[in-house]
Amino acid sequence: MIGLTLSLNYLESDRVYHKHLQRLAYSQIKVELGVGIEKLLFPSPLNLLIIYIVNTV
């Protein structure tokens, strides 16, 4: 009985941990998307120069 309870507790904590990891992954994706959108909306002069060179060659 004790073994069963322990394994159930372990499964529960494992599930919570996975949810936490998932949330971390989602927030990381959001940050990267935000940075990408920011670069599209407010490109740095260097990025503009690279885009210009690539388009003219």
Tab-separated table of N, CA and C in Angstrom:
chain	number	residue	atom	x	y	z
A	1	MET	N	0.834	-1.202	0.000
A	1	MET	CA	0.000	0.000	0.000
A	1	MET	C	0.875	1.261	0.000
A	2	ILE	N	1.927	1.255	0.802
A	2	ILE	CA	2.820	2.415	0.877
A	2	ILE	C	3.496	2.647	-0.474
A	3	GLY	N	3.912	1.547	-1.108
A	3	GLY	CA	4.561	1.643	-2.424
A	3	GLY	C	3.640	2.277	-3.451
A	4	LEU	N	2.369	1.889	-3.413
A	4	LEU	CA	1.376	2.421	-4.347
A	4	LEU	C	1.188	3.920	-4.133
A	5	THR	N	1.087	4.325	-2.864
A	5	THR	CA	0.924	5.742	-2.535
A	5	THR	C	2.124	6.548	-3.006
A	6	LEU	N	3.316	5.999	-2.777
A	6	LEU	CA	4.538	6.689	-3.192
A	6	LEU	C	4.581	6.864	-4.702
A	7	SER	N	4.225	5.787	-5.430
A	7	SER	CA	4.274	5.875	-6.887
A	7	SER	C	3.226	6.861	-7.406
A	8	LEU	N	2.062	6.912	-6.750
A	8	LEU	CA	1.028	7.868	-7.148
A	8	LEU	C	1.508	9.302	-6.907
A	9	ASN	N	2.135	9.518	-5.746
A	9	ASN	CA	2.684	10.837	-5.445
A	9	ASN	C	3.753	11.223	-6.458
A	10	TYR	N	4.575	10.252	-6.827
A	10	TYR	CA	5.647	10.491	-7.797
A	10	TYR	C	5.052	10.880	-9.150
A	11	LEU	N	4.012	10.139	-9.577
A	11	LEU	CA	3.355	10.444	-10.849
A	11	LEU	C	2.766	11.849	-10.828
A	12	GLU	N	2.145	12.188	-9.713
A	12	GLU	CA	1.527	13.509	-9.577
A	12	GLU	C	2.576	14.606	-9.669
A	13	SER	N	3.688	14.440	-8.945
A	13	SER	CA	4.736	15.457	-8.974
A	13	SER	C	5.370	15.524	-10.365
A	14	ASP	N	5.475	14.369	-11.032
A	14	ASP	CA	6.026	14.312	-12.385
A	14	ASP	C	5.142	15.109	-13.341
A	15	ARG	N	3.831	14.964	-13.171
A	15	ARG	CA	2.887	15.669	-14.040
A	15	ARG	C	2.988	17.179	-13.819
A	16	VAL	N	3.072	17.576	-12.576
A	16	VAL	CA	3.210	18.995	-12.240
A	16	VAL	C	4.500	19.544	-12.844
A	17	TYR	N	5.566	18.749	-12.749
A	17	TYR	CA	6.867	19.142	-13.291
A	17	TYR	C	6.783	19.319	-14.807
A	18	HIS	N	6.095	18.399	-15.477
A	18	HIS	CA	5.935	18.502	-16.930
A	18	HIS	C	5.152	19.755	-17.307
A	19	LYS	N	4.107	20.052	-16.529
A	19	LYS	CA	3.325	21.267	-16.780
A	19	LYS	C	4.216	22.492	-16.645
A	20	HIS	N	5.066	22.478	-15.626
A	20	HIS	CA	5.979	23.593	-15.384
A	20	HIS	C	6.939	23.743	-16.559
A	21	LEU	N	7.485	22.624	-17.033
A	21	LEU	CA	8.397	22.650	-18.185
A	21	LEU	C	7.689	23.185	-19.420
A	22	GLN	N	6.446	22.741	-19.607
A	22	GLN	CA	5.658	23.191	-20.752
A	22	GLN	C	5.454	24.701	-20.693
A	23	ARG	N	5.129	25.192	-19.507
A	23	ARG	CA	4.911	26.622	-19.326
A	23	ARG	C	6.193	27.392	-19.630
A	24	LEU	N	7.328	26.861	-19.161
A	24	LEU	CA	8.619	27.490	-19.435
A	24	LEU	C	8.888	27.539	-20.929
A	25	ALA	N	8.616	26.421	-21.612
A	25	ALA	CA	8.839	26.357	-23.055
A	25	ALA	C	7.953	27.370	-23.768
A	26	TYR	N	6.690	27.465	-23.361
A	26	TYR	CA	5.778	28.417	-23.986
A	26	TYR	C	6.247	29.852	-23.779
A	27	SER	N	6.690	30.176	-22.567
A	27	SER	CA	7.144	31.543	-22.305
A	27	SER	C	8.397	31.840	-23.116
A	28	GLN	N	9.264	30.841	-23.294
A	28	GLN	CA	10.471	31.013	-24.104
A	28	GLN	C	10.092	31.307	-25.555
A	29	ILE	N	9.113	30.556	-26.085
A	29	ILE	CA	8.646	30.773	-27.460
A	29	ILE	C	8.065	32.178	-27.586
A	30	LYS	N	7.268	32.596	-26.595
A	30	LYS	CA	6.677	33.936	-26.617
A	30	LYS	C	7.758	35.002	-26.659
A	31	VAL	N	8.799	34.830	-25.853
A	31	VAL	CA	9.899	35.799	-25.813
A	31	VAL	C	10.583	35.858	-27.173
A	32	GLU	N	10.872	34.691	-27.761
A	32	GLU	CA	11.545	34.651	-29.055
A	32	GLU	C	10.673	35.268	-30.135
A	33	LEU	N	9.369	34.985	-30.098
A	33	LEU	CA	8.443	35.585	-31.057
A	33	LEU	C	8.421	37.094	-30.889
A	34	GLY	N	8.382	37.533	-29.638
A	34	GLY	CA	8.387	38.964	-29.348
A	34	GLY	C	9.625	39.644	-29.889
A	35	VAL	N	10.782	39.011	-29.687
A	35	VAL	CA	12.046	39.563	-30.178
A	35	VAL	C	12.029	39.601	-31.701
A	36	GLY	N	11.524	38.528	-32.327
A	36	GLY	CA	11.436	38.468	-33.790
A	36	GLY	C	10.546	39.560	-34.345
A	37	ILE	N	9.383	39.748	-33.727
A	37	ILE	CA	8.440	40.784	-34.165
A	37	ILE	C	9.058	42.164	-33.964
A	38	GLU	N	9.737	42.341	-32.840
A	38	GLU	CA	10.386	43.622	-32.555
A	38	GLU	C	11.435	43.935	-33.619
A	39	LYS	N	12.198	42.909	-34.029
A	39	LYS	CA	13.217	43.110	-35.063
A	39	LYS	C	12.572	43.466	-36.395
A	40	LEU	N	11.398	42.865	-36.669
A	40	LEU	CA	10.692	43.179	-37.914
A	40	LEU	C	10.162	44.610	-37.886
A	41	LEU	N	9.614	45.006	-36.750
A	41	LEU	CA	9.016	46.337	-36.634
A	41	LEU	C	10.065	47.425	-36.475
A	42	PHE	N	11.096	47.143	-35.699
A	42	PHE	CA	12.144	48.131	-35.443
A	42	PHE	C	13.503	47.548	-35.805
A	43	PRO	N	13.794	47.387	-37.117
A	43	PRO	CA	15.070	46.783	-37.490
A	43	PRO	C	16.240	47.707	-37.178
A	44	SER	N	17.337	47.118	-36.762
A	44	SER	CA	18.533	47.912	-36.479
A	44	SER	C	19.189	48.313	-37.800
A	45	PRO	N	19.966	49.391	-37.811
A	45	PRO	CA	20.645	49.824	-39.041
A	45	PRO	C	21.495	48.719	-39.669
A	46	LEU	N	22.127	47.903	-38.828
A	46	LEU	CA	22.953	46.809	-39.344
A	46	LEU	C	22.100	45.792	-40.097
A	47	ASN	N	20.950	45.443	-39.520
A	47	ASN	CA	20.043	44.511	-40.192
A	47	ASN	C	19.568	45.086	-41.515
A	48	LEU	N	19.228	46.372	-41.529
A	48	LEU	CA	18.787	47.022	-42.762
A	48	LEU	C	19.891	46.991	-43.805
A	49	LEU	N	21.124	47.223	-43.378
A	49	LEU	CA	22.271	47.202	-44.284
A	49	LEU	C	22.455	45.804	-44.877
A	50	ILE	N	22.350	44.779	-44.041
A	50	ILE	CA	22.488	43.393	-44.515
A	50	ILE	C	21.375	43.072	-45.511
A	51	ILE	N	20.140	43.460	-45.188
A	51	ILE	CA	19.009	43.228	-46.096
A	51	ILE	C	19.253	43.946	-47.424
A	52	TYR	N	19.746	45.180	-47.363
A	52	TYR	CA	20.016	45.974	-48.566
A	52	TYR	C	21.077	45.295	-49.430
A	53	ILE	N	22.166	44.846	-48.806
A	53	ILE	CA	23.258	44.178	-49.532
A	53	ILE	C	22.751	42.884	-50.170
A	54	VAL	N	21.989	42.098	-49.421
A	54	VAL	CA	21.457	40.826	-49.938
A	54	VAL	C	20.530	41.082	-51.121
A	55	ASN	N	19.713	42.115	-51.042
A	55	ASN	CA	18.760	42.399	-52.114
A	55	ASN	C	19.424	42.975	-53.359
A	56	THR	N	20.526	43.684	-53.202
A	56	THR	CA	21.171	44.299	-54.362
A	56	THR	C	22.097	43.330	-55.086
A	57	VAL	N	22.603	42.323	-54.392
A	57	VAL	CA	23.534	41.368	-55.034
A	57	VAL	C	22.757	40.377	-55.899
